[in-house]
CSV table of C-alpha atoms and ligand atoms in Angstrom, one decimal:
chain,number,residue,atom,x,y,z
A,50,MET,CA,94.5,107.1,86.3
A,51,ARG,CA,94.5,104.7,83.3
A,52,VAL,CA,91.2,102.8,83.0
A,53,ASP,CA,90.0,100.3,80.5
A,54,SER,CA,87.4,102.4,78.7
A,55,ARG,CA,86.1,99.6,76.4
A,56,THR,CA,82.4,98.9,76.7
A,57,GLN,CA,81.2,95.4,77.5
A,58,GLU,CA,80.0,95.2,73.8
A,59,GLU,CA,83.5,96.0,72.6
A,60,LYS,CA,85.0,93.4,75.0
A,61,THR,CA,82.5,90.8,73.8
A,62,ALA,CA,83.4,91.6,70.2
A,63,ILE,CA,87.1,91.0,71.0
A,64,MET,CA,86.6,87.8,73.0
A,65,GLY,CA,83.7,86.3,70.9
A,66,GLU,CA,80.1,86.0,71.7
A,67,ASN,CA,80.2,83.6,74.7
A,68,SER,CA,83.1,85.0,76.5
A,69,LYS,CA,83.6,88.2,78.5
A,70,LEU,CA,86.8,90.0,79.5
A,71,LEU,CA,86.6,89.9,83.3
A,72,GLN,CA,88.2,92.6,85.3
A,73,THR,CA,89.3,91.9,88.8
A,74,LEU,CA,89.6,94.4,91.6
A,75,ALA,CA,92.5,93.3,93.7
A,76,ILE,CA,92.6,94.6,97.3
A,77,ASP,CA,95.4,94.4,99.8
A,78,ILE,CA,94.4,95.2,103.4
A,79,GLY,CA,97.6,96.2,105.2
A,80,GLY,CA,98.4,97.5,108.6
A,81,SER,CA,99.2,100.9,107.3
A,82,GLY,CA,97.5,101.2,103.9
A,83,ILE,CA,94.7,99.7,101.9
A,84,LYS,CA,95.7,99.3,98.3
A,85,VAL,CA,93.7,98.5,95.3
A,86,MET,CA,94.2,97.9,91.6
A,87,VAL,CA,92.1,96.6,88.6
A,88,LEU,CA,93.6,93.7,86.7
A,89,ASP,CA,92.8,92.2,83.3
A,90,GLU,CA,92.4,88.4,82.9
A,91,GLN,CA,96.1,87.9,82.4
A,92,GLY,CA,96.8,89.9,85.6
A,93,ASN,CA,98.0,93.0,83.9
A,94,PRO,CA,97.2,96.3,85.7
A,95,LEU,CA,94.4,98.3,84.1
A,96,THR,CA,94.7,101.1,86.7
A,97,ASP,CA,97.4,102.6,88.8
A,98,ARG,CA,97.6,101.4,92.3
A,99,ASP,CA,95.3,103.4,94.5
A,100,ARG,CA,95.7,103.7,98.2
A,101,LEU,CA,94.1,105.0,101.4
A,102,GLU,CA,95.6,105.0,104.9
A,103,THR,CA,94.2,102.2,107.0
A,104,PRO,CA,91.7,103.7,109.3
A,105,GLN,CA,92.6,103.6,113.0
A,106,PRO,CA,91.1,101.7,114.7
A,107,ALA,CA,91.0,99.4,111.8
A,108,THR,CA,87.5,97.9,112.5
A,109,PRO,CA,85.6,95.9,109.8
A,110,ASN,CA,83.2,98.8,109.2
A,111,ALA,CA,85.9,101.4,108.9
A,112,VAL,CA,88.0,99.2,106.5
A,113,LEU,CA,84.9,98.4,104.4
A,114,ALA,CA,84.1,102.1,104.1
A,115,ALA,CA,87.6,102.7,102.8
A,116,ILE,CA,87.3,99.8,100.3
A,117,VAL,CA,83.9,101.1,99.0
A,118,GLU,CA,85.5,104.5,98.6
A,119,LEU,CA,88.5,103.1,96.7
A,120,ALA,CA,86.2,101.0,94.4
A,121,LYS,CA,83.7,103.6,93.6
A,122,ASP,CA,85.3,105.1,90.4
A,123,LYS,CA,86.4,101.6,89.1
A,124,GLU,CA,84.9,99.1,86.8
A,125,PHE,CA,85.3,95.4,87.8
A,126,ASP,CA,83.5,92.1,87.7
A,127,ARG,CA,85.0,90.3,90.7
A,128,VAL,CA,87.1,91.0,93.7
A,129,SER,CA,90.2,89.4,95.2
A,130,VAL,CA,91.3,90.3,98.7
A,131,GLY,CA,94.5,89.8,100.7
A,132,TYR,CA,93.7,90.0,104.4
A,133,PRO,CA,96.4,90.3,107.1
A,134,GLY,CA,95.4,87.2,109.1
A,135,VAL,CA,94.0,83.7,108.8
A,136,VAL,CA,91.0,83.5,106.5
A,137,ARG,CA,88.9,80.5,105.7
A,138,GLN,CA,85.9,80.6,103.3
A,139,GLY,CA,85.7,84.3,103.6
A,140,ILE,CA,85.6,84.4,107.4
A,141,THR,CA,88.5,86.2,109.0
A,142,GLU,CA,89.8,84.2,111.9
A,143,THR,CA,92.7,86.1,113.4
A,144,ALA,CA,93.6,89.8,113.7
A,145,ALA,CA,97.1,90.4,115.0
A,146,ASN,CA,97.6,93.9,113.7
A,147,ILE,CA,94.0,95.2,113.2
A,148,SER,CA,91.0,95.4,115.3
A,149,PRO,CA,89.9,92.2,117.3
A,150,GLU,CA,86.4,92.9,115.8
A,151,TRP,CA,87.7,90.9,112.7
A,152,ILE,CA,87.8,87.7,114.6
A,153,GLY,CA,84.9,85.6,113.1
A,154,PHE,CA,83.9,88.4,110.7
A,155,ASP,CA,82.2,87.3,107.4
A,156,LEU,CA,84.3,89.6,105.2
A,157,GLY,CA,83.2,87.6,102.1
A,158,SER,CA,79.5,88.2,102.6
A,159,ALA,CA,80.0,91.9,103.7
A,160,LEU,CA,82.1,92.7,100.6
A,161,THR,CA,79.7,90.9,98.2
A,162,ARG,CA,76.9,93.0,99.7
A,163,HIS,CA,78.8,96.3,99.4
A,164,LEU,CA,80.4,95.8,96.0
A,165,GLY,CA,77.8,93.6,94.4
A,166,LYS,CA,80.3,91.2,92.9
A,167,PRO,CA,81.8,87.8,93.7
A,168,VAL,CA,84.6,88.0,96.2
A,169,ARG,CA,87.5,85.6,97.0
A,170,ILE,CA,89.7,86.3,100.0
A,171,VAL,CA,93.1,84.8,101.1
A,172,ASN,CA,95.8,85.7,103.6
A,173,ASP,CA,97.9,88.7,102.4
A,174,ALA,CA,101.2,86.7,102.3
A,175,ASP,CA,99.4,84.0,100.4
A,176,MET,CA,98.2,86.5,97.8
A,177,GLN,CA,101.7,88.0,97.5
A,178,GLY,CA,103.0,84.4,96.9
A,179,LEU,CA,100.4,83.7,94.3
A,180,GLY,CA,101.9,86.6,92.4
A,181,ALA,CA,105.5,85.7,93.0
A,182,VAL,CA,106.1,81.9,92.8
A,183,SER,CA,107.3,80.1,89.7
A,184,GLY,CA,105.3,76.9,90.3
A,185,HIS,CA,108.3,74.8,90.7
A,186,GLY,CA,109.2,72.9,93.8
A,187,VAL,CA,109.0,74.1,97.4
A,188,GLU,CA,108.7,77.9,97.4
A,189,MET,CA,108.3,80.0,100.5
A,190,VAL,CA,107.3,83.6,100.8
A,191,ILE,CA,107.8,86.0,103.8
A,192,THR,CA,106.5,89.5,103.9
A,193,LEU,CA,108.1,92.3,106.0
A,194,GLY,CA,105.6,95.0,106.9
A,195,THR,CA,103.6,95.9,109.9
A,196,GLY,CA,103.4,92.2,110.6
A,197,PHE,CA,105.5,89.2,109.5
A,198,GLY,CA,103.6,87.2,106.8
A,199,SER,CA,104.5,83.8,105.5
A,200,ALA,CA,103.3,81.4,102.7
A,201,LEU,CA,104.3,78.1,101.4
A,202,PHE,CA,103.8,76.5,98.0
A,203,LEU,CA,104.5,73.1,96.4
A,204,ASN,CA,104.6,73.1,92.6
A,205,GLY,CA,102.5,76.3,92.7
A,206,ARG,CA,99.9,74.9,95.0
A,207,LEU,CA,99.3,76.9,98.1
A,208,VAL,CA,99.3,75.5,101.7
A,209,PRO,CA,97.0,78.2,103.0
A,210,ASN,CA,97.4,80.2,106.2
A,211,LEU,CA,101.0,79.3,107.2
A,212,GLU,CA,101.5,81.5,110.2
A,213,MET,CA,105.3,81.6,110.9
A,214,GLY,CA,104.9,85.2,112.2
A,215,HIS,CA,103.6,84.1,115.6
A,216,HIS,CA,105.9,81.1,115.9
A,217,PRO,CA,108.9,81.2,118.4
A,218,PHE,CA,112.0,82.4,116.6
A,219,ARG,CA,114.7,83.5,119.2
A,220,LYS,CA,115.2,85.0,122.6
A,221,GLY,CA,111.7,84.0,123.7
A,222,GLU,CA,110.2,86.1,120.8
A,223,THR,CA,108.3,85.3,117.7
A,224,TYR,CA,109.4,86.2,114.1
A,225,GLU,CA,106.9,89.1,114.1
A,226,GLN,CA,108.2,90.3,117.5
A,227,GLN,CA,111.7,90.3,116.2
A,228,LEU,CA,111.1,91.4,112.6
A,229,GLY,CA,107.8,93.3,112.4
A,230,ARG,CA,107.6,97.1,112.0
A,231,ALA,CA,107.6,97.8,115.7
A,232,ALA,CA,110.9,95.8,116.1
A,233,LEU,CA,112.4,97.6,113.2
A,234,ASP,CA,111.5,101.0,114.8
A,235,ALA,CA,112.8,99.8,118.2
A,236,VAL,CA,116.1,98.2,117.3
A,237,GLY,CA,117.1,100.0,114.1
A,238,LYS,CA,118.1,98.8,110.6
A,239,LYS,CA,121.4,97.2,111.5
A,240,ARG,CA,120.1,94.8,114.2
A,241,TRP,CA,116.9,94.2,112.2
A,242,ASN,CA,119.1,93.1,109.3
A,243,GLU,CA,121.1,90.8,111.5
A,244,ARG,CA,117.9,89.2,112.7
A,245,LEU,CA,116.6,88.8,109.2
A,246,GLY,CA,119.8,87.0,108.2
A,247,LYS,CA,119.2,84.6,111.1
A,248,ALA,CA,115.6,84.1,110.2
A,249,ILE,CA,116.5,83.2,106.6
A,250,ALA,CA,118.9,80.6,107.9
A,251,THR,CA,116.4,79.1,110.3
A,252,LEU,CA,113.7,79.0,107.7
A,253,GLU,CA,116.0,77.3,105.2
A,254,HIS,CA,116.9,74.6,107.7
A,255,LEU,CA,113.2,74.1,108.6
A,256,PHE,CA,111.6,74.1,105.1
A,257,ASN,CA,114.5,73.3,102.8
A,258,TYR,CA,112.8,75.5,100.2
A,259,ASP,CA,114.0,75.8,96.6
A,260,MET,CA,113.3,79.5,96.7
A,261,LEU,CA,112.4,82.0,99.3
A,262,TYR,CA,110.7,85.3,98.1
A,263,ILE,CA,110.7,88.3,100.4
A,264,GLY,CA,108.0,90.9,99.9
A,265,GLY,CA,106.4,93.8,101.9
A,266,GLY,CA,107.1,97.4,102.4
A,267,ASN,CA,110.2,97.0,104.7
A,268,THR,CA,112.1,95.1,102.0
A,269,LYS,CA,113.6,98.5,101.2
A,270,LYS,CA,115.4,98.3,104.6
A,271,ILE,CA,117.3,95.1,103.6
A,272,GLU,CA,121.0,95.6,103.5
A,273,LEU,CA,122.1,91.9,103.5
A,274,THR,CA,123.8,90.0,100.8
A,275,LEU,CA,121.1,87.4,100.1
A,276,PRO,CA,121.8,83.7,99.3
A,277,ALA,CA,121.2,82.7,95.7
A,278,ASN,CA,117.9,81.0,96.5
A,279,VAL,CA,116.4,84.1,98.2
A,280,LYS,CA,114.9,86.9,96.1
A,281,VAL,CA,113.3,90.2,97.0
A,282,VAL,CA,110.0,90.7,95.2
A,283,ALA,CA,108.0,93.8,94.4
A,284,ASN,CA,105.3,94.7,96.8
A,285,VAL,CA,102.8,95.1,93.9
A,286,LEU,CA,102.7,91.3,93.6
A,287,GLY,CA,100.5,91.4,96.7
A,288,LEU,CA,97.8,92.8,94.3
A,289,LEU,CA,98.9,91.0,91.1
A,290,GLY,CA,98.5,87.6,92.9
A,291,GLY,CA,94.8,88.5,93.0
A,292,ILE,CA,94.3,87.1,89.5
A,293,THR,CA,95.6,83.6,90.4
A,294,LEU,CA,92.7,83.2,92.9
A,295,TRP,CA,90.3,82.9,90.0
A,296,LYS,CA,92.3,80.5,87.9
A,297,GLU,CA,90.9,77.4,89.6
B,421,BGC,C1,99.4,87.8,110.5
B,421,BGC,C2,99.6,87.1,109.1
B,421,BGC,C3,99.8,88.2,108.1
B,421,BGC,C4,101.1,89.0,108.5
B,421,BGC,C5,101.3,90.1,107.5
B,421,BGC,C6,100.7,88.6,110.8
B,421,BGC,O1,100.5,89.2,112.1
B,421,BGC,O2,99.2,86.8,111.5
B,421,BGC,O3,98.4,86.4,108.8
B,421,BGC,O4,100.1,87.6,106.9
B,421,BGC,O5,100.8,89.6,109.8
B,421,BGC,O6,100.2,91.0,107.4
């Protein structure tokens, strides 16, 4: 694993007396894996991506223990987290694909206590979008993984916690019921791709976005010819977006 081995003195010498090169531990809590990476101030990776299987059941305590394990050999000054549900001021409010114990959990305080550093938390699709968007016009993000994530940006500003995944889509089912991992396993790649094409058309009519970005582990199953304003983005952006959280 590549790590930034410079001492704080060396970093201070590079940046000048009053500034400090801050390293950010970016964490993506997913339904199947917990991924982390250390980023420099520009958002460049300073380590490889490190991953542990999401513990089952994915209770707050079990996930916190996995995060502490992943963080223990890393040097960082602050922490960014993408959480797979609605999150407001560090409190996780929904938990569709992880343990219901997360509902109302103060993840911000718990992580600050465990890691001893300031922590900022957003929805995982929001974090993916922060890494993906160009900052121009209406940009939408969907993520295809265990769940169906969504995010919306206007000129680079996030509208937090857009939850298209649990919104009705077709045949009495939600986007997540039709396009989440369980649906892909149940109906297979061909039908899942047909559904994805319909979802893109519906979302375009609803949001009239300038660009739609599609992220998440199941993008590798996409076999559609995508419209010009739809782009598949690398999953690692779900971690790289962690730097933008500190730019305000
Ligand atoms: C959650 C979203 C999340 C998505 C992807 C959905 O079930 O409601 O908040 O972004 O899964 O993890």
